[in-house]
Every structure is written in C-alpha cells, then in structure tokens.
C-alpha cells in the first residue's frame, strides 16, 4: 500500500510531513500584479515557505487540461487504465513533491506559480484544504510594467497598449471567474495597491485567512532577502530586483502618462474588467488612497537612495546588466492568439497547441 503521507527533515532535524490534505497556500494572478511581493512577505514569516516560481506546476496542469479536452485522447487514457482518480493522484503527488522539496521545509508550504489560478477549481479538487490568494492590480499598471520591462508574452504585442490591455482583460476575467467559482472561503482577492498602501492591515487579513499566526517580520521582508529560511530570490524572475526594497509606493502610478491618448479615451471599452474590479477607467491617475505614514517614509528613502538600491540589486542578484528576455526562449510567457494556453509557465488561455509544444523542443 502506498503511504498517504510523506515527510522531509529540515536542518533543524524536525520532521515535516506533506500530503494532499495539508493547507497549502497558492498565490495567483496575472504576471506583474504583485505576486512576487506577496510571496516575499509570506516568505519572511518564520512558519511559511513559498520560494521561487517552480514553472513546472502550471505546465503539468495545462497538459492535463489538454489531454481531457480531446474526446479521443480521453478514451485512450481510460482504455489504458488512466482513470480520473489515477491522473489526479499522479498530478497531485508530482505537485506535492515539487512544492515540498524545491526549498527548505516549513510548517506551512506555499506556491507562487501565478497562473495556477487559471485552473484554480481543479487545484482545489486536488488539494481540498488549500487556499488561493488572488493578486489583483490596476490593469493599466500591469500592462505598462509588461511593456516597459519587455516581458515577452506570445500573443501580446508589446508595441500596442490597446492590444495588451485587451489581453489583460481576458486573462483577469478568467482568473476572477475561477476565484468566484472556488468561493470566498478558499480564494481571497488581494488588491496590490491596498497591500502597498496599508501593509499591516492587509497582512493581518491575509494571515488570518490562511490561518497563520501574526508575525511582524512580514512587514520587513527586505531584511530576510537570501537569508536561510528567508526570502530566496531567483536571478531570472523579473520582479526580484524590486522586492529587495522595503514596501514602497514607487510602482503605483508609474503608468500614468505612458498610455496613448486614444487608448486612454477608449479604456472603459477595451478593458471592462477595470470597472468590475473597482478601478476608475477614466481616472489618470486614480485615487488609490492615502498610504500609512511608514510606507511613505520608505518611499522617500528609496527615492533618495536609487543608486544604492541599483547597486544592491546587482550584488544580490549578480547581474551586470538589466535582464533581457529573448522571444525565442521556451520559458517565455506564452499566450497564443485565439486564447490558447501556451506551454510556457506564464501562459494564459484555455488550450495547449501542438505548435507550442514544438517550440519547447527547439
């Protein structure tokens, strides 16, 4: 008989079991929406470990969706004895092994592969006691970040704000619907702007939602960067150079003035999800609210020491130059036209295409 529970032994010699019924934490959202900040703040908590994006978990979930969409393939799987139960068990164990072993063990495990939320209801089927934190950010800020930082996404035209806003609208709508389907007891919407403006208020809400005791360390994630059992950063994730800083307001309104006038004029029609999520599509900039005084102080200090932070980012991440993403890189975010799911870890859509799999081989 297969054991239902497995375990890992930490450097503290404690035994940490992991199993399908454990209360996993998943952080989801459209890329460039604050998912890295969220995981960094949670990683600063002594009882939680999220770690870097695994990249493989969304891929295996997408492959399963692809297999089941084909009636012929579903029949073949059934005939081979690959029942729903067999597949679910195998996928769950694969995901668990990756989550449990790609970083240090901890009492509470967390995963930050943002696009797992696309398949959120299935994730909850695999892990019934898991919960999602759905990071939501003003789509104009998200798209400006994607374009300005040259985040290559197949299907996104980085020369067109209009087209990228439309793509964002489709992606966030899919995730919003998944979060609603999962239910409020399993999926909490976290607005990036409010997390940044009022970190303590929102981190208290978040920790209460995931049943983790309060700890002040979550308000000072920058003190735990690349420290043992702290916030380990990836040299290739686009947000790593930002989360080395304390919580600040720098990124809130960087998008203002960068969006073409015709797109600003038509924003409500291009991206109706802005209004649904509570953002004013006609406000440039919107009034997100007033920050806590200590966050404002952080912002002043960050702005006054830009060169210092740039140097620190290079030291921590060992970068000589800003990261550039290559369109031919198989790990690029992939969103084919027509809403298809690509094979990349940041794919947004509903179907896997053969062409996308072939691109992975080249």
Short mmCIF file of C-alpha atoms in Angstrom, two decimals:
data_model
loop_
_atom_site.label_atom_id
_atom_site.label_comp_id
_atom_site.label_asym_id
_atom_site.label_seq_id
_atom_site.Cartn_x
_atom_site.Cartn_y
_atom_site.Cartn_z
CA UNK A 1 0.00 0.00 0.00
CA UNK A 2 1.27 3.49 -0.85
CA UNK A 3 1.77 5.79 2.08
CA UNK A 4 -0.67 8.70 2.11
CA UNK A 5 1.82 10.98 3.85
CA UNK A 6 5.46 11.67 3.19
CA UNK A 7 7.93 13.85 5.04
CA UNK A 8 11.12 15.82 4.78
CA UNK A 9 13.65 16.51 7.52
CA UNK A 10 14.74 20.11 7.99
CA UNK A 11 18.13 21.48 9.00
CA UNK A 12 16.61 21.80 12.48
CA UNK A 13 16.18 17.99 12.43
CA UNK A 14 12.41 18.39 12.66
CA UNK A 15 10.18 16.17 10.57
CA UNK A 16 7.80 17.99 8.23
CA UNK A 17 5.03 15.82 6.73
CA UNK A 18 3.34 16.73 3.46
CA UNK A 19 0.16 15.30 1.94
CA UNK A 20 -2.83 16.18 -0.23
CA UNK A 21 -4.96 17.31 2.69
CA UNK A 22 -2.47 19.81 4.05
CA UNK A 23 -3.46 23.52 3.96
CA UNK A 24 -1.32 24.67 1.05
CA UNK A 25 -1.26 28.34 0.08
CA UNK A 26 -1.34 29.25 -3.62
CA UNK A 27 -0.60 32.77 -4.89
CA UNK A 28 -2.25 33.51 -8.23
CA UNK A 29 -2.77 36.42 -10.60
CA UNK A 30 -1.75 37.92 -13.92
CA UNK A 31 2.05 38.36 -14.17
CA UNK A 32 3.27 41.79 -12.96
CA UNK A 33 0.44 42.09 -10.44
CA UNK A 34 2.35 41.88 -7.17
CA UNK A 35 2.60 38.11 -6.81
CA UNK A 36 6.34 38.30 -6.07
CA UNK A 37 5.83 40.91 -3.35
CA UNK A 38 3.10 38.77 -1.83
CA UNK A 39 5.28 35.67 -1.70
CA UNK A 40 8.25 37.66 -0.36
CA UNK A 41 6.15 38.99 2.52
CA UNK A 42 4.91 35.48 3.30
CA UNK A 43 8.41 34.04 2.97
CA UNK A 44 9.55 36.46 5.67
CA UNK A 45 7.22 34.66 8.10
CA UNK A 46 9.12 32.00 10.10
CA UNK A 47 6.37 29.42 9.58
CA UNK A 48 5.85 29.85 5.82
CA UNK A 49 7.91 28.93 2.78
CA UNK A 50 6.86 29.87 -0.75
CA UNK A 51 10.09 30.12 -2.70
CA UNK A 52 10.67 30.93 -6.32
CA UNK A 53 8.31 30.05 -9.17
CA UNK A 54 8.61 26.35 -9.95
CA UNK A 55 7.48 26.83 -13.57
CA UNK A 56 6.65 23.12 -13.92
CA UNK A 57 3.41 23.03 -11.90
CA UNK A 58 1.34 25.16 -14.31
CA UNK A 59 2.74 23.11 -17.19
CA UNK A 60 1.60 19.77 -15.84
CA UNK A 61 -1.83 21.25 -15.03
CA UNK A 62 -2.10 22.62 -18.57
CA UNK A 63 -1.12 19.27 -20.08
CA UNK A 64 -3.87 17.57 -18.13
CA UNK A 65 -6.37 20.12 -19.48
CA UNK A 66 -5.14 19.42 -22.99
CA UNK A 67 -5.47 15.66 -22.61
CA UNK A 68 -9.03 15.87 -21.32
CA UNK A 69 -10.21 18.36 -23.95
CA UNK A 70 -9.76 15.73 -26.65
CA UNK A 71 -12.53 13.12 -26.52
CA UNK A 72 -10.35 10.68 -28.45
CA UNK A 73 -7.45 11.17 -26.03
CA UNK A 74 -9.77 10.77 -23.03
CA UNK A 75 -10.98 7.42 -24.38
CA UNK A 76 -7.40 6.29 -24.96
CA UNK A 77 -6.49 7.17 -21.40
CA UNK A 78 -9.49 5.32 -19.98
CA UNK A 79 -8.66 2.26 -22.08
CA UNK A 80 -5.11 2.39 -20.71
CA UNK A 81 -6.44 2.41 -17.17
CA UNK A 82 -5.58 6.08 -16.64
CA UNK A 83 -8.79 6.98 -14.86
CA UNK A 84 -9.56 10.40 -13.42
CA UNK A 85 -8.56 9.11 -9.99
CA UNK A 86 -5.23 7.77 -11.25
CA UNK A 87 -4.42 11.00 -13.07
CA UNK A 88 -5.45 13.21 -10.15
CA UNK A 89 -3.37 11.16 -7.73
CA UNK A 90 -0.32 11.29 -10.00
CA UNK A 91 -0.58 15.02 -10.69
CA UNK A 92 -1.17 15.80 -7.02
CA UNK A 93 1.88 13.78 -5.97
CA UNK A 94 4.02 15.43 -8.64
CA UNK A 95 2.96 18.91 -7.49
CA UNK A 96 3.45 17.99 -3.84
CA UNK A 97 6.96 16.68 -4.41
CA UNK A 98 7.93 19.87 -6.23
CA UNK A 99 6.36 22.19 -3.65
CA UNK A 100 7.76 20.28 -0.67
CA UNK A 101 11.29 19.78 -1.97
CA UNK A 102 12.24 22.80 -4.09
CA UNK A 103 13.04 24.77 -0.94
CA UNK A 104 13.55 24.48 2.80
CA UNK A 105 10.80 22.65 4.71
CA UNK A 106 8.39 24.71 6.80
CA UNK A 107 5.21 24.18 8.83
CA UNK A 108 3.23 25.89 6.04
CA UNK A 109 4.03 25.47 2.37
CA UNK A 110 3.10 27.97 -0.30
CA UNK A 111 3.38 28.05 -4.09
CA UNK A 112 3.77 31.13 -6.30
CA UNK A 113 3.21 29.99 -9.86
CA UNK A 114 0.71 32.78 -10.64
CA UNK A 115 -1.19 31.07 -13.43
CA UNK A 116 -2.23 28.04 -11.40
CA UNK A 117 -5.28 30.17 -10.61
CA UNK A 118 -6.40 29.69 -14.22
CA UNK A 119 -7.07 26.10 -13.15
CA UNK A 120 -7.93 27.01 -9.57
CA UNK A 121 -11.02 24.84 -9.21
CA UNK A 122 -9.01 21.79 -10.28
CA UNK A 123 -6.20 22.67 -7.86
CA UNK A 124 -8.76 22.73 -5.04
CA UNK A 125 -10.04 19.35 -6.24
CA UNK A 126 -6.50 18.01 -5.86
CA UNK A 127 -5.84 19.79 -2.55
CA UNK A 128 -9.19 20.29 -0.77
CA UNK A 129 -7.73 22.25 2.15
CA UNK A 130 -5.68 24.63 0.01
CA UNK A 131 -6.43 28.33 -0.34
CA UNK A 132 -5.70 30.90 -3.05
CA UNK A 133 -4.53 34.48 -2.68
CA UNK A 134 -5.63 36.22 -5.89
CA UNK A 135 -3.42 39.25 -6.55
CA UNK A 136 -5.29 41.99 -8.39
CA UNK A 137 -3.66 45.13 -9.78
CA UNK A 138 -4.82 48.02 -11.94
CA UNK A 139 -4.52 46.56 -15.44
CA UNK A 140 -3.00 49.78 -16.76
CA UNK A 141 -0.12 49.42 -14.31
CA UNK A 142 0.26 45.72 -15.11
CA UNK A 143 0.37 46.32 -18.87
CA UNK A 144 2.75 49.27 -18.51
CA UNK A 145 5.06 47.04 -16.47
CA UNK A 146 4.88 44.25 -19.06
CA UNK A 147 5.71 46.68 -21.87
CA UNK A 148 8.33 48.79 -20.10
CA UNK A 149 10.19 45.77 -18.73
CA UNK A 150 9.89 43.95 -22.06
CA UNK A 151 8.24 40.86 -20.63
CA UNK A 152 7.86 38.73 -23.75
CA UNK A 153 4.42 37.15 -24.00
CA UNK A 154 3.47 35.33 -27.17
CA UNK A 155 0.25 36.90 -28.38
CA UNK A 156 0.95 40.20 -26.60
CA UNK A 157 2.09 42.96 -28.95
CA UNK A 158 4.48 44.98 -26.78
CA UNK A 159 4.19 47.91 -29.19
CA UNK A 160 0.42 48.19 -28.62
CA UNK A 161 -1.09 49.26 -25.30
CA UNK A 162 -4.55 48.74 -26.77
CA UNK A 163 -3.94 45.12 -27.67
CA UNK A 164 -2.15 44.35 -24.39
CA UNK A 165 -4.98 45.87 -22.35
CA UNK A 166 -7.44 43.65 -24.21
CA UNK A 167 -5.30 40.59 -23.47
CA UNK A 168 -5.07 41.59 -19.81
CA UNK A 169 -8.85 41.93 -19.68
CA UNK A 170 -9.32 38.37 -20.94
CA UNK A 171 -6.75 36.94 -18.52
CA UNK A 172 -8.04 38.68 -15.41
CA UNK A 173 -11.64 37.77 -16.29
CA UNK A 174 -10.70 34.09 -16.44
CA UNK A 175 -8.99 34.24 -13.05
CA UNK A 176 -11.77 36.32 -11.49
CA UNK A 177 -14.31 33.71 -12.58
CA UNK A 178 -12.16 30.93 -11.15
CA UNK A 179 -11.87 32.74 -7.83
CA UNK A 180 -15.65 33.17 -7.67
CA UNK A 181 -16.16 29.50 -8.51
CA UNK A 182 -13.74 28.43 -5.78
CA UNK A 183 -15.60 30.60 -3.27
CA UNK A 184 -14.67 33.23 -0.70
CA UNK A 185 -13.69 30.65 1.88
CA UNK A 186 -10.99 29.31 -0.48
CA UNK A 187 -9.99 32.33 -2.59
CA UNK A 188 -9.22 35.80 -1.25
CA UNK A 189 -8.80 38.77 -3.58
CA UNK A 190 -5.85 40.93 -2.54
CA UNK A 191 -5.53 44.32 -4.21
CA UNK A 192 -1.88 45.14 -4.81
CA UNK A 193 -2.49 48.85 -4.28
CA UNK A 194 -4.09 48.30 -0.88
CA UNK A 195 -1.39 45.86 0.20
CA UNK A 196 1.23 48.52 -0.58
CA UNK A 197 -0.71 51.41 0.97
CA UNK A 198 -1.69 49.52 4.14
CA UNK A 199 0.66 46.53 4.57
CA UNK A 200 -0.10 45.71 8.19
CA UNK A 201 -3.87 45.88 7.80
CA UNK A 202 -3.80 43.63 4.76
CA UNK A 203 -1.18 41.20 6.01
CA UNK A 204 -3.25 40.69 9.15
CA UNK A 205 -6.27 39.89 6.96
CA UNK A 206 -4.22 37.58 4.76
CA UNK A 207 -2.60 35.66 7.61
CA UNK A 208 -5.97 35.29 9.29
CA UNK A 209 -7.43 33.94 6.04
CA UNK A 210 -4.72 31.29 5.67
CA UNK A 211 -4.69 30.54 9.42
CA UNK A 212 -1.11 31.62 10.08
CA UNK A 213 -0.31 33.49 13.32
CA UNK A 214 0.67 37.14 13.10
CA UNK A 215 4.38 37.97 12.94
CA UNK A 216 5.90 41.43 12.43
CA UNK A 217 8.53 40.00 10.08
CA UNK A 218 6.07 40.05 7.18
CA UNK A 219 6.25 43.86 7.19
CA UNK A 220 10.03 43.83 6.72
CA UNK A 221 10.64 41.21 4.03
CA UNK A 222 13.67 43.14 2.73
CA UNK A 223 15.57 42.18 5.90
CA UNK A 224 15.32 38.48 5.00
CA UNK A 225 16.48 38.55 1.37
CA UNK A 226 18.57 35.46 0.53
CA UNK A 227 18.96 34.53 4.20
CA UNK A 228 18.46 30.96 5.48
CA UNK A 229 14.75 30.21 5.81
CA UNK A 230 14.11 33.71 4.47
CA UNK A 231 13.24 35.20 1.10
CA UNK A 232 15.29 33.40 -1.54
CA UNK A 233 15.28 35.20 -4.89
CA UNK A 234 15.61 33.92 -8.44
CA UNK A 235 18.10 35.67 -10.71
CA UNK A 236 15.75 35.24 -13.66
CA UNK A 237 12.41 36.35 -12.22
CA UNK A 238 11.53 39.82 -13.43
CA UNK A 239 10.49 41.22 -10.03
CA UNK A 240 13.48 40.10 -7.98
CA UNK A 241 15.25 43.46 -8.27
CA UNK A 242 12.15 45.22 -6.94
CA UNK A 243 11.35 43.12 -3.88
CA UNK A 244 14.78 43.69 -2.36
CA UNK A 245 13.39 47.11 -1.36
CA UNK A 246 11.04 47.72 1.56
CA UNK A 247 7.35 48.15 0.76
CA UNK A 248 7.04 51.48 -1.06
CA UNK A 249 4.81 53.42 -3.44
CA UNK A 250 7.16 53.69 -6.44
CA UNK A 251 5.25 51.38 -8.75
CA UNK A 252 1.71 52.59 -8.06
CA UNK A 253 1.40 55.30 -10.71
CA UNK A 254 4.42 54.77 -12.99
CA UNK A 255 2.00 54.02 -15.82
CA UNK A 256 0.40 57.47 -15.79
CA UNK A 257 1.34 59.45 -18.90
CA UNK A 258 2.68 56.42 -20.77
CA UNK A 259 -0.57 55.21 -22.31
CA UNK A 260 -1.53 56.68 -25.72
CA UNK A 261 -4.39 59.20 -25.68
CA UNK A 262 -6.67 57.10 -27.89
CA UNK A 263 -6.28 54.12 -25.55
CA UNK A 264 -6.95 56.30 -22.50
CA UNK A 265 -10.10 57.59 -24.22
CA UNK A 266 -11.39 54.08 -25.01
CA UNK A 267 -10.17 52.39 -21.82
CA UNK A 268 -13.61 51.52 -20.45
CA UNK A 269 -14.49 49.64 -23.64
CA UNK A 270 -11.08 47.99 -24.10
CA UNK A 271 -10.87 46.71 -20.52
CA UNK A 272 -14.30 46.48 -18.87
CA UNK A 273 -12.78 44.38 -16.08
CA UNK A 274 -11.22 47.56 -14.69
CA UNK A 275 -14.65 48.79 -13.60
CA UNK A 276 -15.77 45.35 -12.45
CA UNK A 277 -12.73 45.18 -10.17
CA UNK A 278 -13.42 48.66 -8.81
CA UNK A 279 -10.92 50.76 -10.78
CA UNK A 280 -11.98 54.01 -12.45
CA UNK A 281 -11.07 53.62 -16.15
CA UNK A 282 -11.26 57.39 -16.68
CA UNK A 283 -9.02 58.46 -13.77
CA UNK A 284 -5.39 59.16 -14.69
CA UNK A 285 -4.14 58.63 -12.06
CA UNK A 286 -6.86 57.10 -9.89
CA UNK A 287 -7.06 57.85 -6.20
CA UNK A 288 -5.95 54.56 -4.71
CA UNK A 289 -5.99 56.02 -1.19
CA UNK A 290 -3.57 57.50 1.32
CA UNK A 291 -0.61 55.39 2.48
CA UNK A 292 0.38 54.56 6.02
CA UNK A 293 3.00 57.05 7.20
CA UNK A 294 5.80 54.49 7.46
CA UNK A 295 5.21 53.37 3.86
CA UNK A 296 5.50 56.99 2.76
CA UNK A 297 8.76 57.23 4.71
CA UNK A 298 10.03 54.08 2.99
CA UNK A 299 9.24 55.64 -0.37
CA UNK A 300 11.16 58.84 0.38
CA UNK A 301 14.18 56.79 1.47
CA UNK A 302 14.06 54.54 -1.60
CA UNK A 303 13.87 57.54 -3.95
CA UNK A 304 16.71 59.29 -2.14
CA UNK A 305 18.97 56.25 -2.50
CA UNK A 306 18.25 54.97 -6.01
CA UNK A 307 21.90 54.33 -6.88
CA UNK A 308 22.39 52.40 -3.66
CA UNK A 309 19.41 50.14 -4.43
CA UNK A 310 20.59 49.57 -8.00
CA UNK A 311 23.99 48.53 -6.68
CA UNK A 312 22.39 46.29 -4.07
CA UNK A 313 20.26 44.60 -6.74
CA UNK A 314 23.35 43.83 -8.81
CA UNK A 315 25.18 42.49 -5.78
CA UNK A 316 22.34 40.29 -4.57
CA UNK A 317 21.34 39.01 -7.98
CA UNK A 318 24.85 39.08 -9.50
CA UNK A 319 23.64 40.97 -12.54
CA UNK A 320 25.99 43.13 -14.57
CA UNK A 321 23.20 44.41 -16.81
CA UNK A 322 19.38 44.50 -16.65
CA UNK A 323 17.83 41.18 -17.63
CA UNK A 324 16.64 40.92 -21.22
CA UNK A 325 14.09 38.33 -22.25
CA UNK A 326 14.53 36.57 -25.59
CA UNK A 327 11.49 35.91 -27.76
CA UNK A 328 12.91 32.52 -28.70
CA UNK A 329 13.29 31.44 -25.08
CA UNK A 330 10.99 28.46 -24.46
CA UNK A 331 10.34 29.75 -20.95
CA UNK A 332 8.71 32.93 -22.27
CA UNK A 333 5.23 33.71 -21.12
CA UNK A 334 3.06 32.22 -23.84
CA UNK A 335 -0.42 33.29 -24.85
CA UNK A 336 -1.21 32.31 -28.43
CA UNK A 337 -3.83 34.24 -30.40
CA UNK A 338 -7.31 32.87 -30.00
CA UNK A 339 -6.95 32.42 -26.25
CA UNK A 340 -4.90 29.24 -26.35
CA UNK A 341 -2.74 28.15 -23.48
CA UNK A 342 0.90 28.03 -24.42
CA UNK A 343 3.41 25.71 -22.89
CA UNK A 344 5.30 28.42 -21.04
CA UNK A 345 4.89 28.80 -17.31
CA UNK A 346 3.22 32.18 -17.73
CA UNK A 347 0.67 31.03 -20.28
CA UNK A 348 -2.80 32.49 -20.16
CA UNK A 349 -5.64 30.85 -22.05
CA UNK A 350 -7.63 27.68 -22.46
CA UNK A 351 -5.91 25.19 -24.78
CA UNK A 352 -2.47 23.77 -25.49
CA UNK A 353 -1.42 23.85 -29.12
CA UNK A 354 0.92 21.40 -30.82
CA UNK A 355 2.95 24.31 -32.17
CA UNK A 356 3.62 25.49 -28.64
CA UNK A 357 4.90 22.06 -27.65
CA UNK A 358 7.11 22.00 -30.73
CA UNK A 359 8.57 25.38 -29.79
CA UNK A 360 9.60 23.86 -26.48
CA UNK A 361 11.76 21.34 -28.35
CA UNK A 362 13.72 23.93 -30.33
#
